mmCIF file of C-alpha atoms in Angstrom:
data_model
loop_
_atom_site.group_PDB
_atom_site.id
_atom_site.type_symbol
_atom_site.label_atom_id
_atom_site.label_comp_id
_atom_site.label_asym_id
_atom_site.label_seq_id
_atom_site.Cartn_x
_atom_site.Cartn_y
_atom_site.Cartn_z
ATOM 1 C CA MET A 1 5.559 0.465 -1.238
ATOM 2 C CA LYS A 2 6.789 -2.553 -3.155
ATOM 3 C CA PHE A 3 8.146 -0.315 -5.937
ATOM 4 C CA PHE A 4 10.303 1.587 -3.426
ATOM 5 C CA PHE A 5 11.779 -1.574 -1.918
ATOM 6 C CA ILE A 6 12.658 -3.395 -5.110
ATOM 7 C CA ASN A 7 14.260 -0.261 -6.577
ATOM 8 C CA ASN A 8 16.329 0.151 -3.398
ATOM 9 C CA ASN A 9 14.610 3.334 -2.183
ATOM 10 C CA ILE A 10 14.608 2.155 1.428
ATOM 11 C CA PRO A 11 13.618 5.527 3.000
ATOM 12 C CA GLY A 12 10.573 5.598 0.698
ATOM 13 C CA PHE A 13 9.687 2.045 1.727
ATOM 14 C CA VAL A 14 10.096 2.780 5.442
ATOM 15 C CA ASN A 15 7.712 5.732 5.118
ATOM 16 C CA TYR A 16 4.890 3.178 4.762
ATOM 17 C CA LEU A 17 5.860 1.152 7.833
ATOM 18 C CA SER A 18 4.409 1.357 11.306
ATOM 19 C CA TYR A 19 7.006 1.005 14.068
ATOM 20 C CA ASN A 20 7.289 1.840 17.764
ATOM 21 C CA ILE A 21 9.214 4.133 20.080
ATOM 22 C CA LYS A 22 12.061 1.621 20.456
ATOM 23 C CA ILE A 23 13.100 2.055 16.826
ATOM 24 C CA ASN A 24 12.854 5.205 14.727
ATOM 25 C CA GLU A 25 12.707 5.677 10.956
ATOM 26 C CA GLU A 26 16.467 6.164 10.628
ATOM 27 C CA GLY A 27 17.185 3.042 12.681
ATOM 28 C CA LEU A 28 14.747 0.946 10.673
ATOM 29 C CA THR A 29 16.257 2.141 7.384
ATOM 30 C CA LYS A 30 19.748 1.200 8.614
ATOM 31 C CA ARG A 31 18.534 -2.227 9.756
ATOM 32 C CA ILE A 32 17.023 -3.055 6.352
ATOM 33 C CA LYS A 33 20.184 -1.948 4.519
ATOM 34 C CA ASP A 34 22.360 -3.985 6.908
ATOM 35 C CA ASN A 35 20.154 -7.046 6.305
ATOM 36 C CA GLN A 36 20.515 -6.591 2.540
ATOM 37 C CA GLU A 37 24.311 -6.364 2.785
ATOM 38 C CA LYS A 38 24.440 -9.454 4.997
ATOM 39 C CA ALA A 39 22.302 -11.411 2.505
ATOM 40 C CA GLU A 40 24.467 -10.339 -0.442
ATOM 41 C CA SER A 41 27.617 -11.455 1.399
ATOM 42 C CA VAL A 42 26.337 -15.051 1.415
ATOM 43 C CA SER A 43 24.967 -14.918 -2.156
ATOM 44 C CA ASP A 44 21.375 -14.574 -0.969
ATOM 45 C CA SER A 45 19.282 -12.386 -3.291
ATOM 46 C CA LEU A 46 15.639 -11.411 -3.615
ATOM 47 C CA VAL A 47 13.807 -12.871 -6.624
ATOM 48 C CA ASP A 48 10.328 -11.483 -5.969
ATOM 49 C CA PHE A 49 7.897 -10.614 -3.233
ATOM 50 C CA TYR A 50 4.162 -10.163 -3.295
ATOM 51 C CA TYR A 51 1.123 -9.914 -1.021
ATOM 52 C CA LYS A 52 -1.855 -12.267 -0.711
ATOM 53 C CA ASP A 53 -4.791 -13.330 1.505
ATOM 54 C CA PHE A 54 -6.060 -9.863 2.408
ATOM 55 C CA SER A 55 -8.666 -9.830 5.182
ATOM 56 C CA LYS A 56 -11.689 -7.563 5.217
ATOM 57 C CA PRO A 57 -10.822 -4.317 7.096
ATOM 58 C CA ILE A 58 -12.246 -3.962 10.585
ATOM 59 C CA LYS A 59 -12.430 -0.855 12.771
ATOM 60 C CA PHE A 60 -10.723 -0.938 16.170
ATOM 61 C CA ASN A 61 -9.761 2.041 18.337
ATOM 62 C CA ASP A 62 -11.068 4.353 15.596
ATOM 63 C CA LYS A 63 -8.636 2.938 13.021
ATOM 64 C CA TYR A 64 -9.228 0.497 10.181
ATOM 65 C CA GLN A 65 -7.065 -2.635 10.294
ATOM 66 C CA SER A 66 -6.456 -5.472 7.874
ATOM 67 C CA SER A 67 -4.138 -8.483 7.828
ATOM 68 C CA PHE A 68 -2.445 -10.175 4.887
ATOM 69 C CA ILE A 69 0.607 -12.272 3.974
ATOM 70 C CA LYS A 70 3.908 -11.061 2.522
ATOM 71 C CA VAL A 71 5.563 -13.746 0.377
ATOM 72 C CA MET A 72 9.293 -13.422 -0.330
ATOM 73 C CA ILE A 73 11.157 -15.648 -2.810
ATOM 74 C CA ARG A 74 14.936 -15.653 -2.499
ATOM 75 C CA ASN A 75 17.860 -17.239 -4.307
ATOM 76 C CA THR A 76 20.215 -18.956 -1.875
ATOM 77 C CA PRO A 77 23.291 -21.183 -2.318
ATOM 78 C CA ASN A 78 20.945 -24.124 -1.642
ATOM 79 C CA GLY A 79 18.329 -23.076 -4.218
ATOM 80 C CA LYS A 80 15.223 -20.909 -4.085
ATOM 81 C CA ILE A 81 13.262 -20.653 -0.850
ATOM 82 C CA VAL A 82 9.941 -19.032 0.044
ATOM 83 C CA LYS A 83 9.158 -17.276 3.310
ATOM 84 C CA GLU A 84 5.672 -16.096 4.228
ATOM 85 C CA TYR A 85 5.331 -13.336 6.826
ATOM 86 C CA PRO A 86 2.105 -12.011 8.398
ATOM 87 C CA MET A 87 1.549 -8.280 7.964
ATOM 88 C CA VAL A 88 -0.973 -5.832 9.390
ATOM 89 C CA GLY A 89 -2.186 -2.673 7.701
ATOM 90 C CA ILE A 90 -3.504 0.227 9.800
ATOM 91 C CA PHE A 91 -5.350 3.180 8.271
ATOM 92 C CA ASP A 92 -5.027 6.407 10.233
ATOM 93 C CA GLU A 93 -7.816 8.829 9.365
ATOM 94 C CA TYR A 94 -5.646 11.721 10.597
ATOM 95 C CA ASP A 95 -2.942 11.428 7.922
ATOM 96 C CA LYS A 96 -5.160 9.464 5.468
ATOM 97 C CA GLN A 97 -2.532 6.788 4.849
ATOM 98 C CA TRP A 98 -2.171 3.069 5.390
ATOM 99 C CA ARG A 99 0.897 2.072 7.388
ATOM 100 C CA PHE A 100 2.084 -1.488 7.841
ATOM 101 C CA ILE A 101 3.500 -3.666 10.583
ATOM 102 C CA ASP A 102 6.003 -5.743 8.598
ATOM 103 C CA THR A 103 7.053 -8.778 10.630
ATOM 104 C CA SER A 104 9.901 -9.482 8.186
ATOM 105 C CA VAL A 105 11.833 -6.420 9.415
ATOM 106 C CA LEU A 106 10.696 -6.211 13.049
ATOM 107 C CA SER A 107 11.659 -8.518 15.897
ATOM 108 C CA ASP A 108 9.013 -10.521 17.775
ATOM 109 C CA GLU A 109 9.371 -8.152 20.727
ATOM 110 C CA GLU A 110 8.827 -5.107 18.495
ATOM 111 C CA VAL A 111 5.772 -6.690 16.875
ATOM 112 C CA ASN A 112 4.303 -7.471 20.305
ATOM 113 C CA VAL A 113 4.558 -3.800 21.286
ATOM 114 C CA HIS A 114 1.905 -3.131 18.624
ATOM 115 C CA PHE A 115 -0.519 -5.752 19.978
ATOM 116 C CA PRO A 116 -2.468 -3.463 22.351
ATOM 117 C CA THR A 117 -3.426 -1.356 19.313
ATOM 118 C CA LEU A 118 -4.825 -4.352 17.368
ATOM 119 C CA GLY A 119 -8.223 -6.037 17.415
ATOM 120 C CA ASP A 120 -8.487 -9.703 18.457
ATOM 121 C CA LYS A 121 -9.156 -10.922 14.896
ATOM 122 C CA ILE A 122 -6.029 -9.156 13.658
ATOM 123 C CA LYS A 123 -3.916 -10.464 16.551
ATOM 124 C CA SER A 124 -4.908 -14.039 15.706
ATOM 125 C CA SER A 125 -3.584 -13.560 12.155
ATOM 126 C CA VAL A 126 -0.024 -12.873 13.362
ATOM 127 C CA LYS A 127 1.420 -16.372 13.114
ATOM 128 C CA PRO A 128 4.970 -17.766 12.894
ATOM 129 C CA VAL A 129 6.926 -17.349 9.663
ATOM 130 C CA LEU A 130 6.387 -20.171 7.170
ATOM 131 C CA GLN A 131 9.358 -21.320 5.058
ATOM 132 C CA TYR A 132 9.523 -23.889 2.270
ATOM 133 C CA ASN A 133 11.484 -24.747 -0.874
ATOM 134 C CA PHE A 134 10.498 -23.173 -4.185
ATOM 135 C CA ASP A 135 9.105 -25.578 -6.804
ATOM 136 C CA ASN A 136 10.825 -24.329 -9.949
ATOM 137 C CA ASN A 137 9.545 -27.168 -12.168
ATOM 138 C CA SER A 138 5.933 -26.269 -11.388
ATOM 139 C CA LEU A 139 6.677 -22.633 -12.231
ATOM 140 C CA ILE A 140 8.119 -23.578 -15.630
ATOM 141 C CA ASN A 141 5.035 -25.663 -16.436
ATOM 142 C CA LYS A 142 2.790 -22.763 -15.384
ATOM 143 C CA CYS A 143 4.751 -20.396 -17.643
ATOM 144 C CA LYS A 144 4.086 -22.684 -20.600
ATOM 145 C CA ASP A 145 0.361 -22.105 -19.972
ATOM 146 C CA TYR A 146 0.794 -18.329 -20.305
ATOM 147 C CA GLN A 147 -0.898 -18.278 -23.702
ATOM 148 C CA ASN A 148 -4.450 -18.261 -25.083
ATOM 149 C CA ILE A 149 -5.814 -16.787 -21.845
ATOM 150 C CA GLU A 150 -7.589 -13.642 -20.672
ATOM 151 C CA LEU A 151 -6.394 -12.010 -17.450
ATOM 152 C CA SER A 152 -7.349 -9.109 -15.207
ATOM 153 C CA ALA A 153 -4.822 -6.798 -13.535
ATOM 154 C CA ILE A 154 -4.191 -3.355 -12.099
ATOM 155 C CA SER A 155 -1.599 -1.549 -14.227
ATOM 156 C CA PRO A 156 1.533 -0.677 -12.159
ATOM 157 C CA ILE A 157 1.923 2.419 -14.358
ATOM 158 C CA THR A 158 -1.598 3.921 -14.567
ATOM 159 C CA LEU A 159 -3.129 2.071 -11.569
ATOM 160 C CA LYS A 160 -6.189 1.374 -13.773
ATOM 161 C CA ARG A 161 -7.770 -2.066 -14.018
ATOM 162 C CA GLN A 162 -7.047 -3.654 -17.371
ATOM 163 C CA ARG A 163 -7.882 -6.797 -19.299
ATOM 164 C CA ILE A 164 -4.950 -8.664 -20.795
ATOM 165 C CA ILE A 165 -5.483 -11.053 -23.689
ATOM 166 C CA VAL A 166 -2.482 -13.296 -24.401
ATOM 167 C CA LEU A 167 -2.538 -15.207 -27.675
ATOM 168 C CA GLU A 168 0.201 -17.389 -29.102
ATOM 169 C CA ASN A 169 2.084 -14.563 -30.823
ATOM 170 C CA GLU A 170 0.652 -11.348 -29.445
ATOM 171 C CA LYS A 171 -0.667 -9.713 -26.315
ATOM 172 C CA LYS A 172 -3.302 -7.001 -25.928
ATOM 173 C CA ASP A 173 -3.818 -4.838 -22.841
ATOM 174 C CA ILE A 174 -7.269 -3.245 -22.883
ATOM 175 C CA VAL A 175 -7.995 -0.298 -20.565
ATOM 176 C CA GLU A 176 -10.971 2.044 -20.293
ATOM 177 C CA ASP A 177 -9.824 4.469 -22.962
ATOM 178 C CA GLY A 178 -8.041 2.223 -25.440
ATOM 179 C CA TYR A 179 -5.629 -0.659 -25.862
ATOM 180 C CA TYR A 180 -2.000 -1.658 -26.375
ATOM 181 C CA LEU A 181 -1.149 -4.432 -28.849
ATOM 182 C CA MET A 182 2.251 -6.112 -28.589
ATOM 183 C CA ASP A 183 4.197 -8.813 -30.366
ATOM 184 C CA ILE A 184 5.598 -11.271 -27.833
ATOM 185 C CA PHE A 185 8.762 -13.346 -28.124
ATOM 186 C CA ARG A 186 9.340 -16.198 -25.693
ATOM 187 C CA ASP A 187 12.783 -17.281 -24.546
ATOM 188 C CA LYS A 188 13.475 -20.716 -26.046
ATOM 189 C CA ASN A 189 15.391 -21.852 -22.953
ATOM 190 C CA ASN A 190 13.136 -20.296 -20.311
ATOM 191 C CA PRO A 191 9.363 -20.035 -20.992
ATOM 192 C CA CYS A 192 9.042 -17.672 -18.006
ATOM 193 C CA LYS A 193 10.950 -14.915 -19.849
ATOM 194 C CA ILE A 194 9.015 -12.928 -22.458
ATOM 195 C CA LYS A 195 9.972 -9.872 -24.523
ATOM 196 C CA SER A 196 7.151 -7.634 -25.797
ATOM 197 C CA ILE A 197 7.384 -4.978 -28.526
ATOM 198 C CA LEU A 198 4.580 -2.428 -28.907
ATOM 199 C CA LYS A 199 3.171 -2.590 -32.440
ATOM 200 C CA ASP A 200 -0.112 -0.668 -32.125
ATOM 201 C CA PHE A 201 -2.147 1.257 -29.557
ATOM 202 C CA LYS A 202 -5.197 3.435 -29.148
ATOM 203 C CA ARG A 203 -4.894 5.875 -26.239
ATOM 204 C CA GLU A 204 -5.610 9.599 -26.023
ATOM 205 C CA LYS A 205 -2.671 10.127 -23.666
ATOM 206 C CA THR A 206 0.363 7.881 -23.450
ATOM 207 C CA LYS A 207 4.103 8.173 -22.982
ATOM 208 C CA PHE A 208 4.712 5.039 -25.049
ATOM 209 C CA LYS A 209 5.419 4.807 -28.775
ATOM 210 C CA ILE A 210 5.398 2.040 -31.346
ATOM 211 C CA GLY A 211 8.556 -0.023 -31.109
ATOM 212 C CA ASP A 212 8.927 0.337 -27.321
ATOM 213 C CA GLU A 213 10.217 -2.829 -25.687
ATOM 214 C CA LEU A 214 9.745 -4.416 -22.300
ATOM 215 C CA ASP A 215 11.094 -7.574 -20.733
ATOM 216 C CA MET A 216 8.848 -9.596 -18.467
ATOM 217 C CA GLU A 217 9.770 -12.544 -16.259
ATOM 218 C CA ILE A 218 7.135 -14.630 -14.500
ATOM 219 C CA THR A 219 8.602 -15.288 -11.061
ATOM 220 C CA ALA A 220 5.818 -17.035 -9.147
ATOM 221 C CA PHE A 221 2.204 -18.155 -9.270
ATOM 222 C CA ASP A 222 -0.561 -18.783 -6.766
ATOM 223 C CA ASP A 223 -3.719 -20.578 -7.915
ATOM 224 C CA ASP A 224 -4.710 -18.628 -11.074
ATOM 225 C CA THR A 225 -2.547 -15.567 -10.396
ATOM 226 C CA TYR A 226 0.785 -14.878 -12.125
ATOM 227 C CA TYR A 227 3.420 -12.680 -10.465
ATOM 228 C CA PHE A 228 6.087 -11.108 -12.629
ATOM 229 C CA ILE A 229 8.759 -8.435 -12.993
ATOM 230 C CA ILE A 230 8.706 -5.895 -15.835
ATOM 231 C CA LYS A 231 11.664 -3.868 -17.081
ATOM 232 C CA PHE A 232 11.276 -1.262 -19.808
ATOM 233 C CA LYS A 233 14.121 -0.708 -22.252
ATOM 234 C CA ASP A 234 16.484 2.099 -21.165
ATOM 235 C CA ASP A 235 14.745 2.319 -17.772
ATOM 236 C CA LYS A 236 16.744 1.179 -14.744
ATOM 237 C CA ARG A 237 13.635 0.767 -12.606
ATOM 238 C CA LEU A 238 11.803 -2.520 -12.087
ATOM 239 C CA PHE A 239 8.026 -2.829 -11.903
ATOM 240 C CA PHE A 240 6.346 -5.714 -10.103
ATOM 241 C CA ASP A 241 2.903 -6.777 -11.206
ATOM 242 C CA ASP A 242 0.403 -9.594 -11.001
ATOM 243 C CA SER A 243 -2.551 -10.705 -13.091
ATOM 244 C CA THR A 244 -5.289 -13.261 -12.552
ATOM 245 C CA VAL A 245 -6.644 -15.622 -15.200
ATOM 246 C CA ILE A 246 -10.302 -14.963 -16.025
ATOM 247 C CA LYS A 247 -10.743 -17.566 -18.721
ATOM 248 C CA LYS A 248 -8.964 -19.631 -21.323
ATOM 249 C CA ILE A 249 -9.317 -18.730 -24.994
ATOM 250 C CA ASN A 250 -9.669 -21.354 -27.697
ATOM 251 C CA PRO A 251 -6.857 -20.727 -30.214
#
């Protein structure tokens, strides 16, 4: 879902949304594109977005429901801002797919149309949008700590859980059937930007080869979780990812 949005595949993104009879898929796609064009016209651009605070799924009206928060970080003429929107996920056992009520693209009236289909605990999670300024200095300090740590993450490529060990000059991603070992080079002017070059790996099946490069930029953090954007060399697509610190490693 996130991959579709950030790579501007709006129809693919909309396929995951839950909407009502007052707005159809085509109308919702047009609305999102119009909002993007309006933002670009005033130099407002998306930096990152991620999800947090997932609730335990409950069953209501024969459908599983869960609430969580969508966090969007944007560049504006007045600096970076953060907006937090409540979201609701609904799992339909008929089509075996989660669909989402995204309050960032629906009006209050359209969100309220969904309320009769939601359990009381889920309804109480739909709160007003929260907006605040982005603390860039805290992010830079957090980026400086991205070394001599062990993290846990779900790979955006293989969807497997992996351990990530970041040392001063190299980074190792360990998955069930092997590992990737990379040299890392930090931007002298921005510690949040890191280039990695694959120097060794042990995997039975992989599309990567030694010498492959990727650029990573840490864009946000929340407690012990880093959020970042990855771009592979010669690949126009962007991959969003996050990883959580398990422990610090003595250098």
